[in-house]
Amino acid sequence: MKIHIITIFPESFESYLSSSILWRALEKWLFQCELYKLNDFSDDNFKRVDSKAYGMHGQVISPEPLAKAIDFIFDKVGHKIPVIYMTPSWELLNQKKVEEYYSKLDGEFIIICGHYEWIDQRIIDLYVDYSISIWEYVLTSWELSACVFIDWLVRHIPWVLWNTQSLEEDSFWELLDRKKEYPVYTRPEIFMWQQVPPVLLSGNHKQIENWKKENLR
Ligand SMILES: C[S@@+](CC[C@H](N)C(=O)[O-])C[C@H]1O[C@@H](n2cnc3c(N)ncnc32)[C@H](O)[C@@H]1O
């Protein structure tokens, strides 16, 4: 999987991509990420990429630099690839949907992060294949919603998680009937008078599996 990200703030991704599991996955080439600064595609002398909105308050990302950036990536890859736009007002993500996106977006794709209120609608009409909302609330940062989506996708790539069983036992997985995971315990066996359920110490795998099913939330 290779993710091309168009953004005004490439630095917002850097700390996130340079730590923990995502960093390890990048180092092992389990996925790749390329950042493009939108302002580099502006013909404006001051590298501006926004303009005043028609008929409403606020600034909007102009279509020209975005179209130039997307076409540049298409040329570089050698063909068109899916274009994703993060927006609060479109299809809501859930675990089932993200699994569907994971199969659709197996190769390379582009994520557009704009700034200000919106991007010009004509970019959405002409280029965008999937508009995705991470939930019904409005964030300030486009980069943050993109990071949430990327984290979700990358988690599903084989070998990104050391223990693939932990993925299959995550909340909302099909194996768990899309319910939330059961409670989990570690040492010590007794903590502040609270005891670990004895069945988990029994070593009886069948009984443990039954206990897990009974305790899904
Ligand atoms: C301040 S918001 C713009 C909100 C827009 N004016 C509206 O009313 O829907 C800036 C950007 O952050 C991203 N964003 C904010 N909340 C999001 C969400 N829940 N899901 C996906 N993207 C989101 C989108 O790219 C959005 O365009």
PDB file of C-alpha atoms and ligand atoms in Angstrom:
ATOM      1  CA  MET A   1       0.000   0.000   0.000  1.00  0.00           C
ATOM      2  CA  LYS A   2       1.313   3.452  -0.903  1.00  0.00           C
ATOM      3  CA  ILE A   3      -0.439   6.570   0.374  1.00  0.00           C
ATOM      4  CA  HIS A   4       0.125   9.933  -1.339  1.00  0.00           C
ATOM      5  CA  ILE A   5      -0.939  12.814   0.919  1.00  0.00           C
ATOM      6  CA  ILE A   6      -1.515  16.336  -0.379  1.00  0.00           C
ATOM      7  CA  THR A   7      -1.419  18.846   2.477  1.00  0.00           C
ATOM      8  CA  ILE A   8      -0.450  22.373   3.445  1.00  0.00           C
ATOM      9  CA  PHE A   9       1.075  20.992   6.661  1.00  0.00           C
ATOM     10  CA  PRO A  10       3.272  17.953   5.894  1.00  0.00           C
ATOM     11  CA  GLU A  11       4.899  18.436   9.313  1.00  0.00           C
ATOM     12  CA  SER A  12       1.614  17.451  11.041  1.00  0.00           C
ATOM     13  CA  PHE A  13       2.128  13.902   9.774  1.00  0.00           C
ATOM     14  CA  GLU A  14       5.800  13.648  10.625  1.00  0.00           C
ATOM     15  CA  SER A  15       5.587  13.031  14.393  1.00  0.00           C
ATOM     16  CA  TYR A  16       2.730  10.605  13.935  1.00  0.00           C
ATOM     17  CA  LEU A  17       4.451   8.599  11.221  1.00  0.00           C
ATOM     18  CA  SER A  18       7.789   8.584  13.021  1.00  0.00           C
ATOM     19  CA  SER A  19       6.703   6.767  16.163  1.00  0.00           C
ATOM     20  CA  SER A  20       5.434   3.417  17.377  1.00  0.00           C
ATOM     21  CA  ILE A  21       3.743   0.835  15.140  1.00  0.00           C
ATOM     22  CA  LEU A  22       3.338   3.023  12.055  1.00  0.00           C
ATOM     23  CA  TRP A  23       7.020   3.918  12.073  1.00  0.00           C
ATOM     24  CA  ARG A  24       8.014   0.260  12.363  1.00  0.00           C
ATOM     25  CA  ALA A  25       5.685  -0.598   9.473  1.00  0.00           C
ATOM     26  CA  LEU A  26       7.210   2.182   7.331  1.00  0.00           C
ATOM     27  CA  GLU A  27      10.726   1.018   8.176  1.00  0.00           C
ATOM     28  CA  LYS A  28       9.837  -2.510   7.098  1.00  0.00           C
ATOM     29  CA  TRP A  29       8.248  -1.203   3.864  1.00  0.00           C
ATOM     30  CA  LEU A  30       4.912  -2.732   4.829  1.00  0.00           C
ATOM     31  CA  PHE A  31       3.399   0.500   3.521  1.00  0.00           C
ATOM     32  CA  GLN A  32       4.754   3.739   2.103  1.00  0.00           C
ATOM     33  CA  CYS A  33       3.694   7.325   2.554  1.00  0.00           C
ATOM     34  CA  GLU A  34       4.630  10.300   0.414  1.00  0.00           C
ATOM     35  CA  LEU A  35       3.823  13.884   1.430  1.00  0.00           C
ATOM     36  CA  TYR A  36       3.258  16.707  -1.088  1.00  0.00           C
ATOM     37  CA  LYS A  37       3.081  20.339   0.033  1.00  0.00           C
ATOM     38  CA  LEU A  38       0.091  21.870  -1.739  1.00  0.00           C
ATOM     39  CA  ASN A  39       1.705  25.324  -1.902  1.00  0.00           C
ATOM     40  CA  ASP A  40       4.435  23.899  -4.174  1.00  0.00           C
ATOM     41  CA  PHE A  41       1.730  23.525  -6.852  1.00  0.00           C
ATOM     42  CA  SER A  42       0.566  27.153  -6.626  1.00  0.00           C
ATOM     43  CA  ASP A  43       1.328  29.602  -9.462  1.00  0.00           C
ATOM     44  CA  ASP A  44       0.783  32.519  -7.087  1.00  0.00           C
ATOM     45  CA  ASN A  45       3.878  34.626  -6.278  1.00  0.00           C
ATOM     46  CA  PHE A  46       3.264  34.116  -2.560  1.00  0.00           C
ATOM     47  CA  LYS A  47       2.370  30.422  -2.996  1.00  0.00           C
ATOM     48  CA  ARG A  48      -1.196  31.036  -1.792  1.00  0.00           C
ATOM     49  CA  VAL A  49      -3.607  28.192  -2.366  1.00  0.00           C
ATOM     50  CA  ASP A  50      -6.883  29.686  -1.085  1.00  0.00           C
ATOM     51  CA  SER A  51      -9.392  32.269  -2.162  1.00  0.00           C
ATOM     52  CA  LYS A  52     -12.542  33.928  -0.791  1.00  0.00           C
ATOM     53  CA  ALA A  53     -15.671  31.772  -1.001  1.00  0.00           C
ATOM     54  CA  TYR A  54     -18.429  32.907  -3.362  1.00  0.00           C
ATOM     55  CA  GLY A  55     -21.699  33.678  -1.558  1.00  0.00           C
ATOM     56  CA  MET A  56     -20.525  32.813   1.957  1.00  0.00           C
ATOM     57  CA  HIS A  57     -17.970  33.755   4.601  1.00  0.00           C
ATOM     58  CA  GLY A  58     -14.520  32.189   4.759  1.00  0.00           C
ATOM     59  CA  GLN A  59     -11.719  30.955   2.557  1.00  0.00           C
ATOM     60  CA  VAL A  60     -11.751  27.940   0.252  1.00  0.00           C
ATOM     61  CA  ILE A  61      -8.894  25.959  -1.287  1.00  0.00           C
ATOM     62  CA  SER A  62      -8.693  26.936  -4.966  1.00  0.00           C
ATOM     63  CA  PRO A  63      -9.124  24.203  -7.560  1.00  0.00           C
ATOM     64  CA  GLU A  64      -5.988  24.899  -9.656  1.00  0.00           C
ATOM     65  CA  PRO A  65      -3.190  23.888  -7.212  1.00  0.00           C
ATOM     66  CA  LEU A  66      -5.151  20.825  -6.066  1.00  0.00           C
ATOM     67  CA  ALA A  67      -5.781  19.676  -9.653  1.00  0.00           C
ATOM     68  CA  LYS A  68      -2.093  20.242 -10.446  1.00  0.00           C
ATOM     69  CA  ALA A  69      -0.995  18.208  -7.414  1.00  0.00           C
ATOM     70  CA  ILE A  70      -3.360  15.320  -8.198  1.00  0.00           C
ATOM     71  CA  ASP A  71      -2.356  15.243 -11.891  1.00  0.00           C
ATOM     72  CA  PHE A  72       1.308  15.347 -10.857  1.00  0.00           C
ATOM     73  CA  ILE A  73       0.797  12.208  -8.745  1.00  0.00           C
ATOM     74  CA  PHE A  74      -1.203  10.468 -11.521  1.00  0.00           C
ATOM     75  CA  ASP A  75       1.702  11.181 -13.941  1.00  0.00           C
ATOM     76  CA  LYS A  76       4.265   9.950 -11.425  1.00  0.00           C
ATOM     77  CA  VAL A  77       2.382   6.704 -10.795  1.00  0.00           C
ATOM     78  CA  GLY A  78       1.655   6.316 -14.526  1.00  0.00           C
ATOM     79  CA  HIS A  79      -2.127   6.000 -14.206  1.00  0.00           C
ATOM     80  CA  LYS A  80      -5.098   7.281 -12.226  1.00  0.00           C
ATOM     81  CA  ILE A  81      -5.413   6.056  -8.647  1.00  0.00           C
ATOM     82  CA  PRO A  82      -8.295   6.495  -6.162  1.00  0.00           C
ATOM     83  CA  VAL A  83      -8.628   9.932  -4.585  1.00  0.00           C
ATOM     84  CA  ILE A  84      -9.994  10.274  -1.047  1.00  0.00           C
ATOM     85  CA  TYR A  85     -11.364  13.392   0.556  1.00  0.00           C
ATOM     86  CA  MET A  86     -11.935  13.530   4.311  1.00  0.00           C
ATOM     87  CA  THR A  87     -15.103  15.423   5.205  1.00  0.00           C
ATOM     88  CA  PRO A  88     -17.443  15.472   8.229  1.00  0.00           C
ATOM     89  CA  SER A  89     -20.532  15.377   6.051  1.00  0.00           C
ATOM     90  CA  TRP A  90     -20.297  12.165   4.076  1.00  0.00           C
ATOM     91  CA  GLU A  91     -20.195   8.417   4.543  1.00  0.00           C
ATOM     92  CA  LEU A  92     -19.489   7.577   8.192  1.00  0.00           C
ATOM     93  CA  LEU A  93     -16.715   5.100   8.878  1.00  0.00           C
ATOM     94  CA  ASN A  94     -17.144   2.053  11.031  1.00  0.00           C
ATOM     95  CA  GLN A  95     -15.108  -1.139  11.354  1.00  0.00           C
ATOM     96  CA  LYS A  96     -17.057  -2.935   8.596  1.00  0.00           C
ATOM     97  CA  LYS A  97     -16.631  -0.026   6.158  1.00  0.00           C
ATOM     98  CA  VAL A  98     -12.926   0.294   6.864  1.00  0.00           C
ATOM     99  CA  GLU A  99     -12.497  -3.404   6.073  1.00  0.00           C
ATOM    100  CA  GLU A 100     -14.237  -2.725   2.731  1.00  0.00           C
ATOM    101  CA  TYR A 101     -11.957   0.253   2.059  1.00  0.00           C
ATOM    102  CA  TYR A 102      -8.971  -1.884   2.931  1.00  0.00           C
ATOM    103  CA  SER A 103      -9.782  -4.270   0.074  1.00  0.00           C
ATOM    104  CA  LYS A 104     -10.622  -1.446  -2.358  1.00  0.00           C
ATOM    105  CA  LEU A 105      -7.474   0.567  -1.537  1.00  0.00           C
ATOM    106  CA  ASP A 106      -4.970  -2.232  -1.686  1.00  0.00           C
ATOM    107  CA  GLY A 107      -2.544  -0.440  -4.069  1.00  0.00           C
ATOM    108  CA  GLU A 108      -1.799   3.283  -4.212  1.00  0.00           C
ATOM    109  CA  PHE A 109      -4.183   6.109  -3.436  1.00  0.00           C
ATOM    110  CA  ILE A 110      -4.271   9.837  -2.690  1.00  0.00           C
ATOM    111  CA  ILE A 111      -5.658  11.587   0.390  1.00  0.00           C
ATOM    112  CA  ILE A 112      -6.450  15.276  -0.006  1.00  0.00           C
ATOM    113  CA  CYS A 113      -6.112  17.438   3.094  1.00  0.00           C
ATOM    114  CA  GLY A 114      -7.266  20.979   2.480  1.00  0.00           C
ATOM    115  CA  HIS A 115      -7.479  23.876   4.887  1.00  0.00           C
ATOM    116  CA  TYR A 116      -9.983  26.615   5.858  1.00  0.00           C
ATOM    117  CA  GLU A 117     -13.660  25.814   5.293  1.00  0.00           C
ATOM    118  CA  TRP A 118     -13.655  23.527   2.258  1.00  0.00           C
ATOM    119  CA  ILE A 119     -12.029  22.674  -1.019  1.00  0.00           C
ATOM    120  CA  ASP A 120     -13.682  23.887  -4.233  1.00  0.00           C
ATOM    121  CA  GLN A 121     -16.599  21.562  -5.081  1.00  0.00           C
ATOM    122  CA  ARG A 122     -15.330  21.048  -8.653  1.00  0.00           C
ATOM    123  CA  ILE A 123     -12.337  19.085  -7.337  1.00  0.00           C
ATOM    124  CA  ILE A 124     -14.748  16.772  -5.535  1.00  0.00           C
ATOM    125  CA  ASP A 125     -16.899  16.395  -8.668  1.00  0.00           C
ATOM    126  CA  LEU A 126     -13.974  15.847 -11.046  1.00  0.00           C
ATOM    127  CA  TYR A 127     -11.436  13.890  -9.022  1.00  0.00           C
ATOM    128  CA  VAL A 128     -12.722  12.477  -5.732  1.00  0.00           C
ATOM    129  CA  ASP A 129     -13.703   8.794  -5.626  1.00  0.00           C
ATOM    130  CA  TYR A 130     -14.456   8.406  -1.914  1.00  0.00           C
ATOM    131  CA  SER A 131     -15.552  11.060   0.602  1.00  0.00           C
ATOM    132  CA  ILE A 132     -15.109   9.742   4.099  1.00  0.00           C
ATOM    133  CA  SER A 133     -16.190  11.013   7.500  1.00  0.00           C
ATOM    134  CA  ILE A 134     -14.577   9.666  10.667  1.00  0.00           C
ATOM    135  CA  TRP A 135     -17.736  10.532  12.664  1.00  0.00           C
ATOM    136  CA  GLU A 136     -20.454  13.091  13.219  1.00  0.00           C
ATOM    137  CA  TYR A 137     -18.415  15.960  14.646  1.00  0.00           C
ATOM    138  CA  VAL A 138     -16.260  18.667  13.101  1.00  0.00           C
ATOM    139  CA  LEU A 139     -12.504  18.711  13.664  1.00  0.00           C
ATOM    140  CA  THR A 140     -10.278  21.690  12.929  1.00  0.00           C
ATOM    141  CA  SER A 141      -7.495  19.626  11.428  1.00  0.00           C
ATOM    142  CA  TRP A 142      -7.885  17.826   8.125  1.00  0.00           C
ATOM    143  CA  GLU A 143      -4.599  16.101   8.864  1.00  0.00           C
ATOM    144  CA  LEU A 144      -5.982  14.582  12.068  1.00  0.00           C
ATOM    145  CA  SER A 145      -8.934  12.942  10.292  1.00  0.00           C
ATOM    146  CA  ALA A 146      -6.529  11.614   7.613  1.00  0.00           C
ATOM    147  CA  CYS A 147      -4.265  10.164  10.348  1.00  0.00           C
ATOM    148  CA  VAL A 148      -7.238   8.365  11.912  1.00  0.00           C
ATOM    149  CA  PHE A 149      -8.115   6.790   8.563  1.00  0.00           C
ATOM    150  CA  ILE A 150      -4.478   5.870   7.785  1.00  0.00           C
ATOM    151  CA  ASP A 151      -3.977   4.317  11.221  1.00  0.00           C
ATOM    152  CA  TRP A 152      -7.102   2.227  10.733  1.00  0.00           C
ATOM    153  CA  LEU A 153      -6.017   0.983   7.305  1.00  0.00           C
ATOM    154  CA  VAL A 154      -2.392   0.279   8.167  1.00  0.00           C
ATOM    155  CA  ARG A 155      -3.422  -1.809  11.159  1.00  0.00           C
ATOM    156  CA  HIS A 156      -4.976  -4.301   8.729  1.00  0.00           C
ATOM    157  CA  ILE A 157      -1.827  -4.842   6.629  1.00  0.00           C
ATOM    158  CA  PRO A 158      -0.367  -8.299   7.361  1.00  0.00           C
ATOM    159  CA  TRP A 159       2.662  -8.214   9.735  1.00  0.00           C
ATOM    160  CA  VAL A 160       2.034  -4.637  10.905  1.00  0.00           C
ATOM    161  CA  LEU A 161       0.814  -6.005  14.224  1.00  0.00           C
ATOM    162  CA  TRP A 162       3.152  -8.569  15.710  1.00  0.00           C
ATOM    163  CA  ASN A 163       0.285 -10.657  16.946  1.00  0.00           C
ATOM    164  CA  THR A 164      -2.351 -10.976  14.196  1.00  0.00           C
ATOM    165  CA  GLN A 165      -4.636 -12.686  16.693  1.00  0.00           C
ATOM    166  CA  SER A 166      -4.896  -9.413  18.609  1.00  0.00           C
ATOM    167  CA  LEU A 167      -6.410  -7.853  15.456  1.00  0.00           C
ATOM    168  CA  GLU A 168      -8.941 -10.642  15.071  1.00  0.00           C
ATOM    169  CA  GLU A 169      -9.921 -10.268  18.700  1.00  0.00           C
ATOM    170  CA  ASP A 170     -10.306  -6.490  18.514  1.00  0.00           C
ATOM    171  CA  SER A 171     -13.627  -4.863  19.262  1.00  0.00           C
ATOM    172  CA  PHE A 172     -16.066  -4.728  16.308  1.00  0.00           C
ATOM    173  CA  TRP A 173     -14.442  -7.625  14.405  1.00  0.00           C
ATOM    174  CA  GLU A 174     -16.660 -10.146  12.664  1.00  0.00           C
ATOM    175  CA  LEU A 175     -15.267 -12.936  14.861  1.00  0.00           C
ATOM    176  CA  LEU A 176     -16.591 -11.062  17.882  1.00  0.00           C
ATOM    177  CA  ASP A 177     -20.015 -10.541  16.235  1.00  0.00           C
ATOM    178  CA  ARG A 178     -19.017  -6.849  15.809  1.00  0.00           C
ATOM    179  CA  LYS A 179     -19.301  -6.399  19.584  1.00  0.00           C
ATOM    180  CA  LYS A 180     -16.811  -4.784  21.952  1.00  0.00           C
ATOM    181  CA  GLU A 181     -13.987  -6.882  23.314  1.00  0.00           C
ATOM    182  CA  TYR A 182     -14.211  -8.780  26.637  1.00  0.00           C
ATOM    183  CA  PRO A 183     -12.356  -7.508  29.766  1.00  0.00           C
ATOM    184  CA  VAL A 184      -8.612  -8.287  29.874  1.00  0.00           C
ATOM    185  CA  TYR A 185      -6.403  -8.937  32.948  1.00  0.00           C
ATOM    186  CA  THR A 186      -2.694  -9.372  33.792  1.00  0.00           C
ATOM    187  CA  ARG A 187      -0.597  -9.955  36.952  1.00  0.00           C
ATOM    188  CA  PRO A 188      -1.121  -9.634  39.896  1.00  0.00           C
ATOM    189  CA  GLU A 189      -3.982 -12.093  40.379  1.00  0.00           C
ATOM    190  CA  ILE A 190      -5.433  -9.894  43.129  1.00  0.00           C
ATOM    191  CA  PHE A 191      -5.327  -6.103  42.927  1.00  0.00           C
ATOM    192  CA  MET A 192      -7.119  -3.968  45.541  1.00  0.00           C
ATOM    193  CA  TRP A 193      -9.266  -6.979  46.534  1.00  0.00           C
ATOM    194  CA  GLN A 194     -10.315  -7.516  42.926  1.00  0.00           C
ATOM    195  CA  GLN A 195      -9.538 -11.002  41.655  1.00  0.00           C
ATOM    196  CA  VAL A 196      -8.840 -12.104  38.072  1.00  0.00           C
ATOM    197  CA  PRO A 197     -11.760 -14.378  36.996  1.00  0.00           C
ATOM    198  CA  PRO A 198     -10.590 -17.899  38.019  1.00  0.00           C
ATOM    199  CA  VAL A 199     -11.495 -19.401  34.601  1.00  0.00           C
ATOM    200  CA  LEU A 200      -8.709 -17.316  32.979  1.00  0.00           C
ATOM    201  CA  LEU A 201      -6.168 -18.993  35.296  1.00  0.00           C
ATOM    202  CA  SER A 202      -7.538 -22.500  34.685  1.00  0.00           C
ATOM    203  CA  GLY A 203      -5.596 -23.259  31.479  1.00  0.00           C
ATOM    204  CA  ASN A 204      -8.812 -24.787  30.057  1.00  0.00           C
ATOM    205  CA  HIS A 205      -8.928 -23.265  26.533  1.00  0.00           C
ATOM    206  CA  LYS A 206     -12.511 -24.300  25.812  1.00  0.00           C
ATOM    207  CA  GLN A 207     -13.794 -22.749  29.034  1.00  0.00           C
ATOM    208  CA  ILE A 208     -11.710 -19.611  28.406  1.00  0.00           C
ATOM    209  CA  GLU A 209     -13.169 -19.230  24.882  1.00  0.00           C
ATOM    210  CA  ASN A 210     -16.696 -19.651  26.297  1.00  0.00           C
ATOM    211  CA  TRP A 211     -15.963 -17.061  28.987  1.00  0.00           C
ATOM    212  CA  LYS A 212     -14.731 -14.596  26.319  1.00  0.00           C
ATOM    213  CA  LYS A 213     -17.929 -15.057  24.263  1.00  0.00           C
ATOM    214  CA  GLU A 214     -20.128 -14.635  27.329  1.00  0.00           C
ATOM    215  CA  ASN A 215     -18.303 -11.450  28.328  1.00  0.00           C
ATOM    216  CA  LEU A 216     -18.408  -9.542  25.031  1.00  0.00           C
ATOM    217  CA  ARG A 217     -19.852  -6.100  25.652  1.00  0.00           C
TER     218      ARG A 217
HETATM  219  C1  LIG B   1     -13.221  22.855   9.946  1.00  0.00           C
HETATM  220  S1  LIG B   1     -13.508  21.421   8.986  1.00  0.00           S
HETATM  221  C2  LIG B   1     -14.595  22.054   7.751  1.00  0.00           C
HETATM  222  C3  LIG B   1     -15.988  21.827   8.138  1.00  0.00           C
HETATM  223  C4  LIG B   1     -16.998  22.231   7.100  1.00  0.00           C
HETATM  224  N1  LIG B   1     -17.083  23.647   6.994  1.00  0.00           N
HETATM  225  C5  LIG B   1     -18.346  21.657   7.532  1.00  0.00           C
HETATM  226  O1  LIG B   1     -19.178  22.373   8.042  1.00  0.00           O
HETATM  227  O2  LIG B   1     -18.541  20.435   7.370  1.00  0.00           O
HETATM  228  C6  LIG B   1     -12.030  21.222   8.145  1.00  0.00           C
HETATM  229  C7  LIG B   1     -11.786  19.859   7.552  1.00  0.00           C
HETATM  230  O3  LIG B   1     -11.377  18.910   8.529  1.00  0.00           O
HETATM  231  C8  LIG B   1     -11.720  17.603   8.100  1.00  0.00           C
HETATM  232  N2  LIG B   1     -12.691  17.035   9.047  1.00  0.00           N
HETATM  233  C9  LIG B   1     -13.240  17.641  10.107  1.00  0.00           C
HETATM  234  N3  LIG B   1     -14.063  16.816  10.772  1.00  0.00           N
HETATM  235  C10 LIG B   1     -14.032  15.640  10.110  1.00  0.00           C
HETATM  236  C11 LIG B   1     -14.696  14.379  10.300  1.00  0.00           C
HETATM  237  N4  LIG B   1     -15.552  14.174  11.288  1.00  0.00           N
HETATM  238  N5  LIG B   1     -14.421  13.398   9.409  1.00  0.00           N
HETATM  239  C12 LIG B   1     -13.578  13.590   8.390  1.00  0.00           C
HETATM  240  N6  LIG B   1     -12.932  14.756   8.154  1.00  0.00           N
HETATM  241  C13 LIG B   1     -13.148  15.775   9.005  1.00  0.00           C
HETATM  242  C14 LIG B   1     -12.384  17.749   6.750  1.00  0.00           C
HETATM  243  O4  LIG B   1     -11.419  17.588   5.758  1.00  0.00           O
HETATM  244  C15 LIG B   1     -12.907  19.181   6.835  1.00  0.00           C
HETATM  245  O5  LIG B   1     -13.197  19.728   5.596  1.00  0.00           O
END
